[in-house]
């Protein structure tokens, strides 16, 4: 039986506008090697963000919601030679203002990275 090994994972998302760095978002968390949740390789799930109401163009003017933020799924597998295999899945979404001509839809633009 393998002894559970905690592994510190650090991830930095950096955004650029051309050559100009506009933001840097660091994430740090601990993953237990060889731990599986629900039969998946990802034992650690990090969710940060908000739900943003977006008006729909319907008669009742109801709102729908968009999830905006960062999702990270991570797992670590210990190899027999002492190395570790990192499983990582992430997606990040953000809203940008929409600047259409006058009288057009002003809904924000959602941009997602996976």
mmCIF file of N, CA and C in Angstrom, residues 13-92:
data_model
loop_
_atom_site.group_PDB
_atom_site.id
_atom_site.type_symbol
_atom_site.label_atom_id
_atom_site.label_comp_id
_atom_site.label_asym_id
_atom_site.label_seq_id
_atom_site.Cartn_x
_atom_site.Cartn_y
_atom_site.Cartn_z
ATOM 1 N N UNK A 13 -1.856 32.005 -14.116
ATOM 2 C CA UNK A 13 -2.442 32.400 -15.389
ATOM 3 C C UNK A 13 -2.022 33.850 -15.633
ATOM 4 N N UNK A 14 -1.385 34.086 -16.751
ATOM 5 C CA UNK A 14 -0.940 35.431 -17.097
ATOM 6 C C UNK A 14 -1.609 35.826 -18.406
ATOM 7 N N UNK A 15 -2.217 37.002 -18.418
ATOM 8 C CA UNK A 15 -2.883 37.493 -19.621
ATOM 9 C C UNK A 15 -2.083 38.635 -20.223
ATOM 10 N N UNK A 16 -2.038 38.645 -21.553
ATOM 11 C CA UNK A 16 -1.327 39.684 -22.282
ATOM 12 C C UNK A 16 -2.260 40.339 -23.288
ATOM 13 N N UNK A 17 -2.052 41.604 -23.516
ATOM 14 C CA UNK A 17 -2.679 42.335 -24.606
ATOM 15 C C UNK A 17 -1.535 42.680 -25.544
ATOM 16 N N UNK A 18 -1.323 41.822 -26.537
ATOM 17 C CA UNK A 18 -0.132 41.968 -27.380
ATOM 18 C C UNK A 18 1.092 41.629 -26.547
ATOM 19 N N UNK A 19 2.011 42.554 -26.416
ATOM 20 C CA UNK A 19 3.224 42.357 -25.614
ATOM 21 C C UNK A 19 3.052 42.821 -24.164
ATOM 22 N N UNK A 20 1.952 43.519 -23.899
ATOM 23 C CA UNK A 20 1.743 44.107 -22.575
ATOM 24 C C UNK A 20 1.044 43.122 -21.632
ATOM 25 N N UNK A 21 1.669 42.860 -20.482
ATOM 26 C CA UNK A 21 1.064 42.000 -19.463
ATOM 27 C C UNK A 21 -0.043 42.788 -18.770
ATOM 28 N N UNK A 22 -1.270 42.213 -18.755
ATOM 29 C CA UNK A 22 -2.383 42.948 -18.157
ATOM 30 C C UNK A 22 -2.867 42.339 -16.845
ATOM 31 N N UNK A 23 -2.566 41.057 -16.602
ATOM 32 C CA UNK A 23 -2.942 40.477 -15.312
ATOM 33 C C UNK A 23 -2.163 39.190 -15.068
ATOM 34 N N UNK A 24 -2.069 38.857 -13.804
ATOM 35 C CA UNK A 24 -1.418 37.629 -13.381
ATOM 36 C C UNK A 24 -2.210 37.079 -12.202
ATOM 37 N N UNK A 25 -2.698 35.828 -12.322
ATOM 38 C CA UNK A 25 -3.535 35.241 -11.292
ATOM 39 C C UNK A 25 -2.906 33.939 -10.792
ATOM 40 N N UNK A 26 -2.287 33.976 -9.614
ATOM 41 C CA UNK A 26 -1.656 32.763 -9.081
ATOM 42 C C UNK A 26 -2.652 31.913 -8.285
ATOM 43 N N UNK A 27 -2.514 30.598 -8.405
ATOM 44 C CA UNK A 27 -3.300 29.644 -7.634
ATOM 45 C C UNK A 27 -2.331 28.645 -7.017
ATOM 46 N N UNK A 28 -2.564 28.308 -5.763
ATOM 47 C CA UNK A 28 -1.715 27.354 -5.060
ATOM 48 C C UNK A 28 -2.610 26.437 -4.234
ATOM 49 N N UNK A 29 -2.373 25.117 -4.339
ATOM 50 C CA UNK A 29 -3.190 24.163 -3.590
ATOM 51 C C UNK A 29 -2.414 22.868 -3.431
ATOM 52 N N UNK A 30 -2.892 22.004 -2.547
ATOM 53 C CA UNK A 30 -2.242 20.722 -2.272
ATOM 54 C C UNK A 30 -3.099 19.599 -2.837
ATOM 55 N N UNK A 31 -2.441 18.650 -3.500
ATOM 56 C CA UNK A 31 -3.093 17.479 -4.067
ATOM 57 C C UNK A 31 -2.457 16.252 -3.432
ATOM 58 N N UNK A 32 -3.261 15.282 -3.059
ATOM 59 C CA UNK A 32 -2.745 14.025 -2.512
ATOM 60 C C UNK A 32 -2.514 13.061 -3.675
ATOM 61 N N UNK A 33 -1.274 12.593 -3.833
ATOM 62 C CA UNK A 33 -0.937 11.683 -4.926
ATOM 63 C C UNK A 33 -1.731 10.383 -4.810
ATOM 64 N N UNK A 34 -2.164 9.883 -5.956
ATOM 65 C CA UNK A 34 -2.882 8.617 -6.094
ATOM 66 C C UNK A 34 -4.271 8.612 -5.464
ATOM 67 N N UNK A 35 -4.774 9.750 -5.078
ATOM 68 C CA UNK A 35 -6.132 9.829 -4.540
ATOM 69 C C UNK A 35 -7.080 10.059 -5.720
ATOM 70 N N UNK A 36 -8.144 9.286 -5.803
ATOM 71 C CA UNK A 36 -9.133 9.450 -6.866
ATOM 72 C C UNK A 36 -10.495 9.692 -6.239
ATOM 73 N N UNK A 37 -11.254 10.544 -6.884
ATOM 74 C CA UNK A 37 -12.603 10.842 -6.419
ATOM 75 C C UNK A 37 -13.559 10.483 -7.544
ATOM 76 N N UNK A 38 -14.501 9.622 -7.263
ATOM 77 C CA UNK A 38 -15.476 9.224 -8.272
ATOM 78 C C UNK A 38 -14.860 8.474 -9.433
ATOM 79 N N UNK A 39 -13.735 7.771 -9.213
ATOM 80 C CA UNK A 39 -13.093 7.001 -10.266
ATOM 81 C C UNK A 39 -12.330 7.827 -11.280
ATOM 82 N N UNK A 40 -12.166 9.109 -11.031
ATOM 83 C CA UNK A 40 -11.460 9.989 -11.963
ATOM 84 C C UNK A 40 -10.046 10.272 -11.461
ATOM 85 N N UNK A 41 -9.196 10.706 -12.382
ATOM 86 C CA UNK A 41 -7.823 11.040 -12.019
ATOM 87 C C UNK A 41 -7.720 12.393 -11.313
ATOM 88 N N UNK A 42 -8.774 13.177 -11.344
ATOM 89 C CA UNK A 42 -8.752 14.495 -10.714
ATOM 90 C C UNK A 42 -9.307 14.399 -9.302
ATOM 91 N N UNK A 43 -8.447 14.567 -8.309
ATOM 92 C CA UNK A 43 -8.902 14.473 -6.923
ATOM 93 C C UNK A 43 -9.155 15.837 -6.296
ATOM 94 N N UNK A 44 -8.640 16.874 -6.925
ATOM 95 C CA UNK A 44 -8.797 18.225 -6.386
ATOM 96 C C UNK A 44 -9.507 19.084 -7.417
ATOM 97 N N UNK A 45 -10.547 19.765 -6.966
ATOM 98 C CA UNK A 45 -11.315 20.641 -7.846
ATOM 99 C C UNK A 45 -11.396 22.017 -7.204
ATOM 100 N N UNK A 46 -10.980 23.031 -7.933
ATOM 101 C CA UNK A 46 -10.996 24.408 -7.457
ATOM 102 C C UNK A 46 -11.933 25.205 -8.353
ATOM 103 N N UNK A 47 -12.903 25.857 -7.738
ATOM 104 C CA UNK A 47 -13.868 26.675 -8.463
ATOM 105 C C UNK A 47 -13.892 28.065 -7.837
ATOM 106 N N UNK A 48 -13.626 29.075 -8.654
ATOM 107 C CA UNK A 48 -13.744 30.457 -8.183
ATOM 108 C C UNK A 48 -14.495 31.247 -9.243
ATOM 109 N N UNK A 49 -15.323 32.148 -8.827
ATOM 110 C CA UNK A 49 -16.031 32.969 -9.798
ATOM 111 C C UNK A 49 -17.384 33.415 -9.304
ATOM 112 N N UNK A 50 -18.176 33.883 -10.246
ATOM 113 C CA UNK A 50 -19.508 34.395 -9.939
ATOM 114 C C UNK A 50 -20.477 33.976 -11.043
ATOM 115 N N UNK A 51 -21.755 34.088 -10.732
ATOM 116 C CA UNK A 51 -22.810 33.897 -11.739
ATOM 117 C C UNK A 51 -23.332 35.278 -12.108
ATOM 118 N N UNK A 52 -23.272 35.611 -13.374
ATOM 119 C CA UNK A 52 -23.648 36.936 -13.843
ATOM 120 C C UNK A 52 -25.001 36.853 -14.551
ATOM 121 N N UNK A 53 -25.966 37.684 -14.120
ATOM 122 C CA UNK A 53 -27.262 37.673 -14.814
ATOM 123 C C UNK A 53 -27.147 38.360 -16.184
ATOM 124 N N UNK A 54 -27.717 37.729 -17.175
ATOM 125 C CA UNK A 54 -27.736 38.281 -18.528
ATOM 126 C C UNK A 54 -29.195 38.345 -18.963
ATOM 127 N N UNK A 55 -29.656 39.529 -19.339
ATOM 128 C CA UNK A 55 -31.046 39.665 -19.782
ATOM 129 C C UNK A 55 -31.208 39.007 -21.141
ATOM 130 N N UNK A 56 -32.281 38.258 -21.259
ATOM 131 C CA UNK A 56 -32.594 37.649 -22.556
ATOM 132 C C UNK A 56 -33.578 38.538 -23.282
ATOM 133 N N UNK A 57 -33.553 38.477 -24.572
ATOM 134 C CA UNK A 57 -34.423 39.335 -25.383
ATOM 135 C C UNK A 57 -35.760 38.643 -25.609
ATOM 136 N N UNK A 58 -36.521 38.514 -24.521
ATOM 137 C CA UNK A 58 -37.830 37.874 -24.613
ATOM 138 C C UNK A 58 -38.904 38.808 -24.072
ATOM 139 N N UNK A 59 -40.137 38.401 -24.276
ATOM 140 C CA UNK A 59 -41.275 39.217 -23.844
ATOM 141 C C UNK A 59 -41.315 39.385 -22.329
ATOM 142 N N UNK A 60 -40.960 38.343 -21.565
ATOM 143 C CA UNK A 60 -41.046 38.436 -20.096
ATOM 144 C C UNK A 60 -39.809 39.062 -19.460
ATOM 145 N N UNK A 61 -38.781 39.373 -20.235
ATOM 146 C CA UNK A 61 -37.554 39.994 -19.713
ATOM 147 C C UNK A 61 -36.925 39.193 -18.572
ATOM 148 N N UNK A 62 -36.927 37.874 -18.699
ATOM 149 C CA UNK A 62 -36.282 37.034 -17.694
ATOM 150 C C UNK A 62 -34.770 37.060 -17.910
ATOM 151 N N UNK A 63 -34.049 36.727 -16.863
ATOM 152 C CA UNK A 63 -32.594 36.686 -16.955
ATOM 153 C C UNK A 63 -32.107 35.248 -16.963
ATOM 154 N N UNK A 64 -31.044 35.015 -17.692
ATOM 155 C CA UNK A 64 -30.326 33.754 -17.584
ATOM 156 C C UNK A 64 -28.986 34.085 -16.923
ATOM 157 N N UNK A 65 -28.238 33.090 -16.564
ATOM 158 C CA UNK A 65 -26.995 33.332 -15.843
ATOM 159 C C UNK A 65 -25.821 32.680 -16.546
ATOM 160 N N UNK A 66 -24.673 33.357 -16.527
ATOM 161 C CA UNK A 66 -23.419 32.815 -17.037
ATOM 162 C C UNK A 66 -22.466 32.613 -15.861
ATOM 163 N N UNK A 67 -21.787 31.467 -15.832
ATOM 164 C CA UNK A 67 -20.739 31.250 -14.838
ATOM 165 C C UNK A 67 -19.460 31.858 -15.372
ATOM 166 N N UNK A 68 -18.901 32.791 -14.618
ATOM 167 C CA UNK A 68 -17.681 33.491 -15.008
ATOM 168 C C UNK A 68 -16.632 33.242 -13.933
ATOM 169 N N UNK A 69 -15.445 32.816 -14.333
ATOM 170 C CA UNK A 69 -14.394 32.579 -13.355
ATOM 171 C C UNK A 69 -13.418 31.511 -13.815
ATOM 172 N N UNK A 70 -12.814 30.828 -12.843
ATOM 173 C CA UNK A 70 -11.780 29.831 -13.117
ATOM 174 C C UNK A 70 -12.159 28.490 -12.512
ATOM 175 N N UNK A 71 -11.994 27.430 -13.288
ATOM 176 C CA UNK A 71 -12.193 26.060 -12.829
ATOM 177 C C UNK A 71 -10.901 25.291 -13.071
ATOM 178 N N UNK A 72 -10.381 24.661 -12.024
ATOM 179 C CA UNK A 72 -9.166 23.856 -12.142
ATOM 180 C C UNK A 72 -9.449 22.480 -11.554
ATOM 181 N N UNK A 73 -9.157 21.430 -12.313
ATOM 182 C CA UNK A 73 -9.227 20.049 -11.837
ATOM 183 C C UNK A 73 -7.808 19.501 -11.895
ATOM 184 N N UNK A 74 -7.371 18.866 -10.810
ATOM 185 C CA UNK A 74 -5.992 18.413 -10.747
ATOM 186 C C UNK A 74 -5.895 17.079 -10.019
ATOM 187 N N UNK A 75 -4.988 16.244 -10.478
ATOM 188 C CA UNK A 75 -4.693 14.973 -9.833
ATOM 189 C C UNK A 75 -3.226 14.644 -10.032
ATOM 190 N N UNK A 76 -2.668 13.851 -9.144
ATOM 191 C CA UNK A 76 -1.258 13.472 -9.226
ATOM 192 C C UNK A 76 -1.149 11.958 -9.052
ATOM 193 N N UNK A 77 -0.374 11.335 -9.917
ATOM 194 C CA UNK A 77 -0.129 9.901 -9.820
ATOM 195 C C UNK A 77 1.361 9.692 -9.552
ATOM 196 N N UNK A 78 1.687 8.942 -8.496
ATOM 197 C CA UNK A 78 3.086 8.639 -8.184
ATOM 198 C C UNK A 78 3.548 7.498 -9.083
ATOM 199 N N UNK A 79 4.676 7.678 -9.745
ATOM 200 C CA UNK A 79 5.262 6.639 -10.585
ATOM 201 C C UNK A 79 6.222 5.797 -9.751
ATOM 202 N N UNK A 80 6.515 4.587 -10.205
ATOM 203 C CA UNK A 80 7.404 3.687 -9.461
ATOM 204 C C UNK A 80 8.839 4.215 -9.359
ATOM 205 N N UNK A 81 9.255 5.053 -10.311
ATOM 206 C CA UNK A 81 10.628 5.564 -10.301
ATOM 207 C C UNK A 81 10.794 6.815 -9.430
ATOM 208 N N UNK A 82 9.751 7.192 -8.675
ATOM 209 C CA UNK A 82 9.840 8.354 -7.787
ATOM 210 C C UNK A 82 9.352 9.650 -8.412
ATOM 211 N N UNK A 83 9.055 9.648 -9.708
ATOM 212 C CA UNK A 83 8.509 10.824 -10.364
ATOM 213 C C UNK A 83 6.997 10.859 -10.178
ATOM 214 N N UNK A 84 6.405 11.997 -10.532
ATOM 215 C CA UNK A 84 4.954 12.164 -10.415
ATOM 216 C C UNK A 84 4.384 12.580 -11.764
ATOM 217 N N UNK A 85 3.205 12.096 -12.062
ATOM 218 C CA UNK A 85 2.482 12.473 -13.274
ATOM 219 C C UNK A 85 1.346 13.399 -12.851
ATOM 220 N N UNK A 86 1.312 14.603 -13.418
ATOM 221 C CA UNK A 86 0.310 15.611 -13.076
ATOM 222 C C UNK A 86 -0.798 15.613 -14.128
ATOM 223 N N UNK A 87 -2.041 15.461 -13.684
ATOM 224 C CA UNK A 87 -3.216 15.585 -14.543
ATOM 225 C C UNK A 87 -3.820 16.949 -14.245
ATOM 226 N N UNK A 88 -4.006 17.751 -15.279
ATOM 227 C CA UNK A 88 -4.493 19.104 -15.056
ATOM 228 C C UNK A 88 -5.478 19.493 -16.152
ATOM 229 N N UNK A 89 -6.608 20.008 -15.728
ATOM 230 C CA UNK A 89 -7.605 20.530 -16.645
ATOM 231 C C UNK A 89 -8.046 21.886 -16.102
ATOM 232 N N UNK A 90 -8.117 22.872 -16.969
ATOM 233 C CA UNK A 90 -8.572 24.184 -16.486
ATOM 234 C C UNK A 90 -9.403 24.866 -17.557
ATOM 235 N N UNK A 91 -10.274 25.718 -17.082
ATOM 236 C CA UNK A 91 -10.961 26.618 -17.987
ATOM 237 C C UNK A 91 -11.197 27.918 -17.256
ATOM 238 N N UNK A 92 -11.111 28.987 -18.008
ATOM 239 C CA UNK A 92 -11.254 30.317 -17.443
ATOM 240 C C UNK A 92 -12.128 31.121 -18.381
#
